[in-house]
Short mmCIF file of C-alpha atoms in Angstrom, two decimals:
data_model
loop_
_atom_site.label_atom_id
_atom_site.label_comp_id
_atom_site.label_asym_id
_atom_site.label_seq_id
_atom_site.Cartn_x
_atom_site.Cartn_y
_atom_site.Cartn_z
CA MET A 109 -52.80 51.55 34.66
CA GLU A 110 -51.43 51.00 31.16
CA ALA A 111 -48.01 52.37 32.20
CA SER A 112 -47.90 50.14 35.26
CA SER A 113 -48.95 47.11 33.19
CA ALA A 114 -46.24 47.83 30.63
CA ALA A 115 -43.67 48.19 33.40
CA LEU A 116 -44.84 44.90 34.92
CA LEU A 117 -44.55 43.14 31.55
CA ARG A 118 -41.06 44.52 31.06
CA ALA A 119 -40.07 43.35 34.55
CA GLN A 120 -41.49 39.88 33.86
CA SER A 121 -39.68 39.75 30.52
CA LEU A 122 -36.41 40.80 32.19
CA PHE A 123 -36.91 38.18 34.91
CA MET A 124 -37.56 35.47 32.31
CA SER A 125 -34.48 36.56 30.37
CA ASP A 126 -32.33 36.46 33.51
CA HIS A 127 -33.74 33.07 34.44
CA GLN A 128 -33.04 31.75 30.94
CA SER A 129 -29.44 32.98 31.24
CA VAL A 130 -29.10 31.18 34.58
CA VAL A 131 -30.49 27.97 33.06
CA SER A 132 -28.09 28.24 30.11
CA LEU A 133 -25.16 28.89 32.42
CA ASN A 134 -26.05 25.89 34.62
CA LEU A 135 -26.29 23.62 31.61
CA PHE A 136 -22.98 24.89 30.23
CA VAL A 137 -21.17 24.33 33.53
CA ALA A 138 -22.66 20.83 33.72
CA LEU A 139 -21.40 20.16 30.19
CA LEU A 140 -17.91 21.35 31.18
CA CYS A 141 -17.94 18.89 34.08
CA GLY A 142 -19.07 16.17 31.69
CA CYS A 143 -16.22 17.02 29.30
CA ILE A 144 -13.65 16.73 32.10
CA VAL A 145 -15.02 13.39 33.34
CA THR A 146 -15.32 11.94 29.82
CA GLY A 147 -11.85 13.19 28.87
CA HIS A 148 -10.42 11.48 31.94
CA LEU A 149 -12.14 8.18 31.10
CA LEU A 150 -10.86 8.33 27.50
CA GLU A 151 -7.35 9.48 28.43
CA GLU A 152 -5.72 6.21 27.34
CA ASN A 153 -7.79 5.95 24.17
CA ARG A 154 -5.70 5.58 21.04
CA TRP A 155 -7.73 8.06 19.03
CA MET A 156 -9.52 10.51 21.33
CA ASN A 157 -8.24 13.48 23.32
CA GLU A 158 -9.97 16.10 25.46
CA SER A 159 -10.28 18.68 22.66
CA ILE A 160 -12.13 16.27 20.37
CA THR A 161 -14.21 15.02 23.30
CA ALA A 162 -15.38 18.56 24.13
CA LEU A 163 -16.12 19.25 20.46
CA LEU A 164 -18.20 16.07 20.14
CA ILE A 165 -20.14 16.79 23.34
CA GLY A 166 -20.81 20.31 22.04
CA LEU A 167 -22.08 18.93 18.72
CA CYS A 168 -24.33 16.36 20.41
CA THR A 169 -25.73 18.99 22.77
CA GLY A 170 -26.36 21.32 19.82
CA ILE A 171 -28.30 18.56 18.01
CA ILE A 172 -30.44 17.90 21.10
CA ILE A 173 -31.21 21.61 21.59
CA LEU A 174 -31.96 21.93 17.86
CA LEU A 175 -34.50 19.08 18.05
CA VAL A 176 -36.09 20.31 21.29
CA SER A 177 -36.48 23.86 19.94
CA GLY A 178 -38.16 22.63 16.76
CA MET A 179 -35.19 23.40 14.50
CA LYS A 180 -35.08 27.05 15.62
CA SER A 181 -31.88 27.24 17.68
CA SER A 182 -28.98 25.02 18.65
CA HIS A 183 -26.92 27.13 21.04
CA LEU A 184 -27.03 28.28 24.63
CA LEU A 185 -24.57 31.09 23.99
CA VAL A 186 -23.78 32.89 20.73
CA PHE A 187 -20.13 32.70 19.67
CA SER A 188 -18.55 36.10 20.22
CA GLU A 189 -15.07 37.07 19.08
CA ASP A 190 -14.97 39.65 21.89
CA LEU A 191 -15.66 36.97 24.52
CA PHE A 192 -12.99 34.76 22.95
CA PHE A 193 -10.23 37.35 22.62
CA ILE A 194 -10.86 39.25 25.88
CA TYR A 195 -11.69 36.47 28.34
CA LEU A 196 -10.89 33.01 26.99
CA LEU A 197 -7.61 33.37 25.08
CA PRO A 198 -5.43 35.26 27.65
CA PRO A 199 -5.29 32.45 30.30
CA ILE A 200 -4.28 29.90 27.65
CA ILE A 201 -1.49 32.00 26.13
CA PHE A 202 -0.19 33.24 29.49
CA ASN A 203 0.02 29.72 30.89
CA ALA A 204 1.84 28.64 27.73
CA GLY A 205 4.55 31.24 28.41
CA PHE A 206 4.52 30.62 32.16
CA GLN A 207 5.04 26.86 31.84
CA VAL A 208 7.39 26.76 28.85
CA LYS A 209 10.88 25.38 29.20
CA LYS A 210 12.68 28.59 28.43
CA LYS A 211 16.07 27.10 27.60
CA GLN A 212 14.63 24.75 25.01
CA PHE A 213 12.35 27.46 23.63
CA PHE A 214 15.08 30.05 23.13
CA ARG A 215 17.54 27.44 21.88
CA ASN A 216 15.16 26.91 18.94
CA PHE A 217 14.00 30.54 18.82
CA SER A 218 15.27 31.19 15.27
CA THR A 219 13.49 28.10 13.90
CA ILE A 220 10.32 28.94 15.85
CA MET A 221 10.29 32.46 14.41
CA LEU A 222 10.91 31.05 10.94
CA PHE A 223 7.89 28.74 11.23
CA GLY A 224 5.65 31.05 13.26
CA ALA A 225 6.26 34.37 11.48
CA VAL A 226 7.74 33.71 8.01
CA GLY A 227 5.82 30.45 7.63
CA THR A 228 2.51 32.10 8.51
CA LEU A 229 3.12 34.79 5.88
CA ILE A 230 3.91 32.11 3.26
CA SER A 231 0.80 30.12 4.21
CA CYS A 232 -1.32 33.28 4.08
CA ALA A 233 0.04 34.12 0.61
CA VAL A 234 -0.61 30.60 -0.73
CA ILE A 235 -4.18 30.49 0.64
CA SER A 236 -4.95 34.02 -0.60
CA LEU A 237 -3.69 33.23 -4.11
CA GLY A 238 -5.68 30.00 -4.10
CA VAL A 239 -8.98 31.63 -3.15
CA ILE A 240 -8.43 34.38 -5.76
CA LEU A 241 -7.98 31.69 -8.43
CA PHE A 242 -10.82 29.34 -7.42
CA PHE A 243 -13.56 31.28 -5.65
CA LYS A 244 -14.86 33.19 -8.68
CA LYS A 245 -15.02 29.93 -10.64
CA ILE A 246 -17.17 28.45 -7.86
CA GLY A 247 -19.53 31.44 -7.85
CA ILE A 248 -18.25 33.70 -5.06
CA ASP A 249 -17.92 37.07 -6.81
CA SER A 250 -18.82 39.68 -4.19
CA LEU A 251 -15.48 39.53 -2.31
CA ASP A 252 -12.66 41.96 -3.02
CA ILE A 253 -8.86 41.72 -2.65
CA GLY A 254 -9.05 42.74 1.02
CA ASP A 255 -11.48 39.90 1.73
CA PHE A 256 -9.25 37.37 -0.05
CA LEU A 257 -6.19 38.44 1.95
CA ALA A 258 -8.24 38.33 5.15
CA ILE A 259 -9.27 34.75 4.30
CA GLY A 260 -5.57 33.93 3.94
CA ALA A 261 -4.88 35.32 7.42
CA ILE A 262 -7.92 33.52 8.89
CA PHE A 263 -6.93 30.08 7.61
CA ALA A 264 -3.22 30.57 8.28
CA ALA A 265 -4.05 30.52 12.03
CA THR A 266 -3.26 27.04 13.39
CA ASP A 267 -4.62 25.21 16.41
CA SER A 268 -2.04 22.68 17.62
CA VAL A 269 -3.75 21.92 20.96
CA CYS A 270 -4.58 18.34 19.88
CA THR A 271 -0.96 17.60 19.00
CA LEU A 272 0.45 19.21 22.14
CA GLN A 273 -1.83 17.03 24.26
CA VAL A 274 -0.07 13.98 22.77
CA LEU A 275 3.55 15.17 22.63
CA ASN A 276 5.64 14.93 25.79
CA GLN A 277 7.85 17.89 26.68
CA ASP A 278 10.49 15.63 28.24
CA GLU A 279 10.50 12.75 25.72
CA THR A 280 10.50 14.91 22.56
CA PRO A 281 11.80 18.31 23.71
CA LEU A 282 12.82 19.56 20.26
CA LEU A 283 9.53 18.62 18.59
CA TYR A 284 7.39 19.90 21.47
CA SER A 285 9.30 23.18 21.56
CA LEU A 286 8.91 23.74 17.82
CA VAL A 287 5.21 22.84 17.66
CA PHE A 288 4.38 24.79 20.81
CA GLY A 289 6.45 27.87 19.97
CA GLU A 290 5.26 27.97 16.37
CA GLY A 291 1.63 27.71 17.51
CA VAL A 292 1.89 30.74 19.79
CA VAL A 293 3.84 32.88 17.31
CA ASN A 294 1.53 31.74 14.50
CA ASP A 295 -1.60 32.86 16.36
CA ALA A 296 -0.01 36.21 17.16
CA THR A 297 1.19 36.67 13.57
CA SER A 298 -2.23 35.76 12.14
CA VAL A 299 -4.06 38.22 14.42
CA VAL A 300 -1.52 41.01 13.81
CA LEU A 301 -1.64 40.35 10.05
CA PHE A 302 -5.45 40.27 10.05
CA ASN A 303 -5.68 43.56 11.97
CA ALA A 304 -3.04 45.19 9.75
CA LEU A 305 -4.93 44.13 6.62
CA GLN A 306 -8.15 45.59 8.02
CA SER A 307 -6.58 49.02 8.46
CA PHE A 308 -5.30 49.45 4.87
CA ASP A 309 -7.04 50.19 1.58
CA LEU A 310 -5.77 47.22 -0.38
CA ASN A 311 -7.60 48.15 -3.57
CA HIS A 312 -5.01 50.86 -4.28
CA MET A 313 -1.65 49.25 -3.56
CA ASP A 314 1.65 51.00 -4.27
CA PRO A 315 5.24 50.53 -2.98
CA LYS A 316 4.82 53.23 -0.33
CA ILE A 317 1.71 51.56 1.15
CA THR A 318 3.47 48.16 1.03
CA LEU A 319 6.47 49.49 2.97
CA HIS A 320 4.13 51.17 5.46
CA PHE A 321 2.28 47.88 5.93
CA ILE A 322 5.52 45.96 6.57
CA GLY A 323 6.71 48.65 8.98
CA ASN A 324 3.39 48.59 10.85
CA PHE A 325 3.55 44.80 11.07
CA LEU A 326 7.09 44.83 12.53
CA TYR A 327 6.16 47.67 14.90
CA LEU A 328 3.22 45.69 16.29
CA PHE A 329 5.43 42.62 16.76
CA PHE A 330 8.26 44.42 18.56
CA THR A 331 6.09 46.75 20.66
CA SER A 332 3.79 43.94 21.80
CA THR A 333 6.76 41.84 22.89
CA MET A 334 8.39 44.71 24.80
CA LEU A 335 5.13 45.58 26.59
CA GLY A 336 4.87 42.01 27.87
CA VAL A 337 8.51 42.01 29.02
CA LEU A 338 8.15 45.36 30.82
CA THR A 339 4.93 44.31 32.57
CA GLY A 340 6.55 41.09 33.74
CA LEU A 341 9.62 42.97 35.03
CA LEU A 342 7.38 45.47 36.84
CA SER A 343 5.54 42.67 38.64
CA ALA A 344 8.87 41.09 39.64
CA TYR A 345 10.25 44.38 40.96
CA ILE A 346 7.11 45.21 42.99
CA ILE A 347 6.90 41.78 44.60
CA LYS A 348 10.66 41.66 45.29
CA LYS A 349 10.76 45.10 46.93
CA LEU A 350 7.50 44.99 48.90
CA TYR A 351 7.46 41.23 49.53
CA PHE A 352 3.74 40.73 50.14
CA GLY A 353 4.32 37.14 51.26
CA ARG A 354 5.45 38.17 54.74
CA HIS A 355 1.82 39.11 55.45
CA SER A 356 -0.37 37.42 52.85
CA THR A 357 0.34 34.95 50.07
CA ASP A 358 -3.10 35.75 48.67
CA ARG A 359 -1.90 39.22 47.69
CA GLU A 360 1.08 37.76 45.85
CA VAL A 361 -1.09 35.41 43.83
CA ALA A 362 -3.70 38.10 43.15
CA LEU A 363 -1.04 40.57 42.00
CA MET A 364 0.52 38.05 39.61
CA ILE A 365 -2.85 37.17 38.08
CA LEU A 366 -3.94 40.79 37.71
CA MET A 367 -0.59 41.97 36.31
CA ALA A 368 -0.70 39.17 33.74
CA TYR A 369 -4.20 40.17 32.64
CA LEU A 370 -3.22 43.85 32.73
CA SER A 371 -0.50 43.18 30.15
CA TYR A 372 -3.11 41.74 27.78
CA THR A 373 -5.68 44.52 28.26
CA MET A 374 -3.01 47.21 27.84
CA ALA A 375 -1.97 45.63 24.54
CA GLU A 376 -5.58 45.67 23.37
CA LEU A 377 -5.95 49.27 24.58
CA PHE A 378 -3.01 50.40 22.42
CA TYR A 379 -4.08 48.21 19.44
CA LEU A 380 -1.15 45.81 19.84
CA SER A 381 -1.03 42.00 19.83
CA GLY A 382 -2.30 40.85 23.21
CA ILE A 383 -1.22 37.28 22.40
CA LEU A 384 2.46 38.19 22.07
CA THR A 385 2.29 40.54 25.06
CA VAL A 386 0.77 38.09 27.52
CA PHE A 387 2.98 35.23 26.26
CA PHE A 388 6.24 37.09 26.92
CA CYS A 389 4.81 38.43 30.18
CA GLY A 390 4.36 34.79 31.23
CA ILE A 391 7.96 33.95 30.30
CA VAL A 392 9.35 36.92 32.25
CA MET A 393 7.13 36.19 35.27
CA SER A 394 8.28 32.57 35.38
CA HIS A 395 11.93 33.69 35.17
CA TYR A 396 11.83 36.46 37.79
CA THR A 397 8.50 37.00 39.59
CA TRP A 398 7.79 33.36 40.37
CA HIS A 399 11.06 33.03 42.30
CA ASN A 400 10.29 36.11 44.42
CA VAL A 401 7.17 34.70 46.09
CA THR A 402 6.70 32.21 48.93
CA GLU A 403 6.73 28.48 48.32
CA SER A 404 2.97 28.22 48.87
CA SER A 405 2.39 30.97 46.31
CA ARG A 406 4.58 29.12 43.82
CA VAL A 407 2.50 25.97 44.11
CA THR A 408 -0.75 27.98 44.02
CA THR A 409 0.14 30.01 40.92
CA LYS A 410 1.45 26.98 39.06
CA HIS A 411 -1.82 25.10 39.51
CA ALA A 412 -4.08 28.17 39.24
CA PHE A 413 -2.72 29.20 35.84
CA ALA A 414 -2.76 25.61 34.54
CA THR A 415 -6.35 25.10 35.74
CA LEU A 416 -7.61 28.34 34.18
CA SER A 417 -5.94 27.40 30.90
CA PHE A 418 -7.43 23.90 30.95
CA ILE A 419 -10.98 25.15 31.67
CA THR A 420 -10.88 27.81 28.98
CA GLU A 421 -9.52 25.37 26.38
CA THR A 422 -12.36 22.94 27.15
CA PHE A 423 -14.87 25.81 27.13
CA ILE A 424 -13.72 26.96 23.67
CA PHE A 425 -14.05 23.55 22.02
CA LEU A 426 -17.45 22.97 23.66
CA TYR A 427 -18.52 26.45 22.60
CA VAL A 428 -17.43 25.96 18.97
CA GLY A 429 -19.13 22.55 18.79
CA MET A 430 -22.48 23.91 19.97
CA ASP A 431 -22.37 27.04 17.80
CA ALA A 432 -21.48 25.04 14.69
CA LEU A 433 -25.13 23.93 14.32
CA ASP A 434 -26.62 27.42 14.55
CA ILE A 435 -29.52 27.09 12.11
CA GLU A 436 -29.54 30.80 11.24
CA LYS A 437 -26.14 30.55 9.54
CA TRP A 438 -26.96 27.40 7.56
CA ARG A 439 -30.35 28.70 6.38
CA PHE A 440 -28.63 31.20 4.07
CA VAL A 441 -26.70 28.47 2.23
CA SER A 442 -29.38 25.75 2.27
CA ASN A 443 -30.35 26.47 -1.35
CA ARG A 444 -26.73 26.11 -2.54
CA PRO A 445 -25.14 23.32 -0.45
CA GLY A 446 -22.83 22.33 -3.30
CA THR A 447 -21.19 25.74 -3.29
CA SER A 448 -20.51 25.56 0.46
CA ILE A 449 -19.05 22.05 0.14
CA ALA A 450 -16.86 23.11 -2.80
CA ILE A 451 -15.51 26.13 -0.91
CA SER A 452 -14.81 24.03 2.18
CA GLY A 453 -12.95 21.49 0.03
CA VAL A 454 -10.88 24.22 -1.64
CA LEU A 455 -10.01 25.78 1.72
CA LEU A 456 -8.95 22.41 3.18
CA ALA A 457 -6.77 21.70 0.15
CA LEU A 458 -5.18 25.17 0.40
CA VAL A 459 -4.52 24.64 4.12
CA LEU A 460 -2.67 21.40 3.30
CA VAL A 461 -0.66 22.99 0.47
CA GLY A 462 0.02 26.24 2.35
CA ARG A 463 1.32 24.33 5.34
CA ALA A 464 3.61 22.13 3.24
CA ALA A 465 4.84 25.17 1.29
CA PHE A 466 6.80 26.43 4.27
CA VAL A 467 7.35 23.53 6.70
CA PHE A 468 9.63 21.46 4.47
CA PRO A 469 11.60 24.30 2.81
CA LEU A 470 12.09 26.20 6.09
CA SER A 471 13.09 22.98 7.87
CA PHE A 472 15.75 22.47 5.20
CA LEU A 473 17.03 26.03 5.73
CA SER A 474 17.01 25.56 9.50
CA ASN A 475 19.00 22.31 9.23
CA LEU A 476 21.66 24.04 7.15
CA GLY A 477 22.61 26.14 10.18
CA LYS A 478 22.71 23.19 12.62
CA LYS A 479 26.06 21.42 12.91
CA ASN A 480 24.88 19.07 15.63
CA PRO A 481 22.83 16.25 14.04
CA SER A 482 20.69 15.92 17.19
CA GLU A 483 19.45 19.50 16.72
CA ARG A 484 18.38 18.97 13.11
CA ILE A 485 14.75 18.33 12.23
CA SER A 486 14.36 14.85 10.76
CA PHE A 487 11.92 14.19 7.93
CA ARG A 488 9.57 12.30 10.29
CA GLN A 489 9.57 15.26 12.66
CA GLN A 490 8.88 17.57 9.72
CA VAL A 491 5.82 15.48 8.86
CA ILE A 492 4.52 15.79 12.42
CA ILE A 493 5.17 19.56 12.44
CA TRP A 494 3.27 19.79 9.15
CA TRP A 495 0.44 17.68 10.56
CA ALA A 496 0.32 19.63 13.84
CA GLY A 497 -0.58 22.82 12.02
CA LEU A 498 -3.39 21.41 9.87
CA MET A 499 -6.02 21.78 12.61
CA ARG A 500 -7.99 25.02 12.55
CA GLY A 501 -9.74 26.19 15.71
CA ALA A 502 -11.22 29.04 17.67
CA VAL A 503 -8.79 31.71 16.39
CA SER A 504 -9.92 31.07 12.81
CA MET A 505 -13.55 31.09 13.95
CA ALA A 506 -13.15 34.35 15.83
CA LEU A 507 -11.40 36.09 12.93
CA ALA A 508 -14.02 34.83 10.46
CA TYR A 509 -16.84 36.14 12.66
CA ASN A 510 -15.02 39.45 12.98
CA LYS A 511 -14.70 39.77 9.21
CA PHE A 512 -17.95 38.33 7.86
CA THR A 513 -20.60 38.94 10.54
CA SER A 514 -22.10 41.75 12.58
CA ALA A 515 -23.03 40.88 16.20
CA GLY A 516 -22.87 37.17 15.37
CA HIS A 517 -25.25 37.36 12.40
CA THR A 518 -24.92 37.87 8.67
CA HIS A 519 -27.50 38.56 5.98
CA VAL A 520 -25.17 38.47 2.95
CA ARG A 521 -25.12 35.14 1.11
CA ASP A 522 -21.39 35.07 0.34
CA ASN A 523 -20.51 36.10 3.91
CA ALA A 524 -22.81 33.37 5.28
CA ILE A 525 -21.09 30.83 3.02
CA MET A 526 -17.70 31.92 4.38
CA ILE A 527 -18.92 31.45 7.97
CA THR A 528 -20.38 27.99 7.31
CA SER A 529 -17.27 26.99 5.34
CA THR A 530 -15.04 28.11 8.23
CA ILE A 531 -17.15 26.02 10.62
CA THR A 532 -16.86 23.01 8.27
CA VAL A 533 -13.08 23.36 7.96
CA VAL A 534 -12.69 23.71 11.76
CA LEU A 535 -14.87 20.66 12.49
CA PHE A 536 -13.36 18.48 9.76
CA SER A 537 -9.74 19.37 10.52
CA THR A 538 -10.14 18.96 14.28
CA MET A 539 -12.12 15.72 14.06
CA VAL A 540 -10.32 13.94 11.20
CA PHE A 541 -6.78 15.28 11.56
CA GLY A 542 -7.08 15.36 15.35
CA LEU A 543 -8.28 11.76 15.57
CA MET A 544 -5.31 10.60 13.50
CA THR A 545 -2.74 12.56 15.53
CA LYS A 546 -2.00 9.91 18.17
CA PRO A 547 -1.63 7.00 15.71
CA LEU A 548 0.55 9.10 13.40
CA ILE A 549 2.92 10.15 16.19
CA ARG A 550 3.14 6.58 17.47
CA LEU A 551 3.87 5.37 13.93
CA LEU A 552 6.53 7.97 13.10
CA LEU A 553 8.04 8.38 16.58
CA PRO A 554 7.78 5.07 18.48
CA GLN A 555 8.45 5.74 22.14
CA PRO A 556 11.65 4.17 23.51
CA LYS A 557 11.55 2.24 26.75
CA HIS A 558 11.96 4.63 29.64
CA GLY A 559 15.28 4.48 31.32
CA ALA A 560 17.28 6.52 33.72
CA GLY A 561 18.85 9.59 32.30
CA THR A 562 16.64 9.94 29.25
CA SER A 563 15.05 13.26 30.14
CA PHE A 564 15.69 16.19 32.35
CA SER A 565 13.22 18.58 33.87
CA ASP A 566 13.94 22.27 33.97
CA PRO A 567 13.59 23.48 37.58
CA SER A 568 13.69 27.10 36.48
CA THR A 569 10.18 26.73 35.11
CA PRO A 570 7.07 26.41 37.29
CA LYS A 571 6.26 23.08 35.60
CA SER A 572 8.86 21.34 37.73
CA LEU A 573 8.83 21.89 41.48
CA VAL A 574 10.86 18.82 42.37
CA ASN A 575 14.53 18.51 41.45
CA SER A 576 15.55 15.62 39.23
CA LEU A 577 16.68 12.50 41.07
CA LEU A 578 19.57 12.16 38.65
CA GLY A 579 22.99 12.94 40.01
CA GLY A 580 25.24 15.71 38.85
CA GLU A 581 25.61 19.35 39.71
CA ARG A 582 23.23 21.76 37.99
CA ASP A 583 23.41 25.41 37.17
CA SER A 584 20.70 27.96 37.91
CA GLU A 585 18.75 26.94 34.81
CA GLY A 586 18.65 23.30 35.81
CA GLU A 587 21.16 22.09 33.23
CA LEU A 588 23.86 19.60 34.16
CA LEU A 589 27.21 21.32 34.56
CA LEU A 590 29.55 19.54 32.19
CA PRO A 591 33.32 20.07 31.94
CA GLU A 592 34.09 23.32 30.17
CA ILE A 593 35.01 22.94 26.53
CA SER A 594 37.23 25.62 25.12
CA ARG A 595 35.31 27.73 22.65
CA PRO A 596 36.43 30.53 20.39
CA ASP A 597 35.60 33.98 21.70
CA GLY A 598 34.02 37.02 20.13
CA LEU A 599 32.75 37.12 16.55
CA ARG A 600 34.13 33.69 15.68
CA ALA A 601 32.14 32.12 18.53
CA LEU A 602 28.99 33.90 17.42
CA LEU A 603 29.39 32.56 13.88
CA THR A 604 30.27 28.98 14.84
CA THR A 605 27.88 28.46 17.79
CA PRO A 606 25.41 31.37 17.71
CA THR A 607 22.78 29.90 20.05
CA SER A 608 25.25 28.83 22.75
CA THR A 609 27.18 32.10 22.51
CA VAL A 610 24.07 34.29 22.79
CA HIS A 611 22.86 32.21 25.73
CA CYS A 612 26.27 32.49 27.44
CA TYR A 613 26.33 36.29 27.09
CA TRP A 614 22.72 36.55 28.20
CA ARG A 615 23.42 34.50 31.32
CA LYS A 616 26.32 36.80 32.24
CA PHE A 617 24.20 39.91 31.68
CA ASP A 618 21.26 38.38 33.55
CA ASP A 619 23.35 37.46 36.61
CA ALA A 620 25.22 40.79 36.66
CA PHE A 621 22.38 43.25 36.07
CA MET A 622 18.87 41.80 35.81
CA ARG A 623 18.54 39.35 38.70
CA PRO A 624 20.05 41.66 41.34
CA VAL A 625 17.32 44.19 40.48
CA PHE A 626 14.33 42.01 39.63
CA GLY A 627 15.09 38.91 41.69
CA GLY A 628 14.89 35.39 40.40
CA ARG A 629 16.45 32.05 41.22
CA GLY A 630 19.24 32.56 43.74
CA PHE A 631 18.94 36.38 43.81
CA VAL A 632 16.14 36.98 46.30
CA PRO A 633 17.35 38.81 49.45
CA PHE A 634 16.87 37.10 52.78
CA VAL A 635 13.60 37.94 54.52
CA PRO A 636 12.24 35.74 57.33
CA GLY A 637 9.83 33.31 55.72
CA SER A 638 11.02 34.18 52.21
CA PRO A 639 11.70 31.63 49.43
CA THR A 640 15.42 31.80 50.26
CA ARG A 641 15.01 30.69 53.85
CA ARG A 642 16.16 27.16 53.09
CA SER A 643 19.37 28.25 51.40
CA GLU A 644 20.23 30.45 54.40
CA SER A 645 19.70 27.70 56.97
#
């Protein structure tokens, strides 16, 4: 009887737990719907955007749950870095690569890599040096050199979602490309740097270990990128050769989605950067795979990837807002609130200084190599680029949880202070800096009156399915074909116009070798009902 009673109690407990999970899930889905509706109603608001709206709704919900539970709990779900990195981040990064205007992105590739890779390292160094100098004076003395460097990597990770929601890819292509590209490369660099720091004994540094660290960092960067490119090419080749669309467009869409996610999971399996892998997989898929599927599959994938990205972005901000009021984390620092406030203030100041330490000097270096004034970064644009990277978000939260907690909880005072300080920095930077983003951009970059011929859309990307109404013949990348200007050949051309020369050689190589094998715009063989049916008619 006792055994049967115990089994019955366990079954009832399991049923109650399952029911509680269902209730939590229902409430969370309802909150997501509320975020979407509220974001739509506030779309024209001068200050608000959907990220801040989701964060505020999450905070308000957390306060209500905290009051209802008698100050015991404020969250429906516990923030998990595994949930974030494995399920929530891949759709966002893949859609970023899938929708990017490739020509504009690669035209500014050198500047993007300067900001995203070199700039992140500079920011990490400045923040790490700052916390080494100030933290012990404040009273944080249990952290070692590895922890200080990890803090630098954590707070070097930007979150430019708020700014990208305001910038227009057609009206400010240079600025959008730089902010967007730097954000993706920055996140990848921060995660790679954080993981590399975790795997080394930094208490015994010598030149050999330093060289090994740099080599490991470069290896992760290059290998992750190549894995994404190869996965994207494989998907293009399979769909081009087998052409699933003649029987089922559903299989085409399913294969693209699964291959994209496979690139991310393979990167994680081999301890690479899944962010870089899935981003370049998205770029390759949009360049080759997307042109090999039927028209209905093109429309479906374009909206499916964008919708998944939008939902996960909203989910993350709602999730962070609710988890920020978790009473268990704040209980550890309740007896020393001044210390937590001081650390948060120091970290915010270091974020501001670390960002400025590379944006303005690297912009100056980038402008030195630009002969065309229109391609140079103006001071006002530099200010916006600096501002765009001041927000800290879910990547910083996830890395902080990974470093300073175990299964979402911590029982060490200094670690708890680091978690609460990270939450404070994320909330303050997103709310204050995010709220001021729209007014700042309108002040520094007043929008000109729209007129014909002010912007072009790039038909080679899934973002644009309809050709521009402007006249003029276009090439396969959607650029207007202008009269040929004689340019020097060979090494002299590479030195005088490096970006244009590299692009020219790449286009020749792409048309001669890549597209005939992997398909793409204008290189898909005729199959009844295929995407090329219109050009053959």
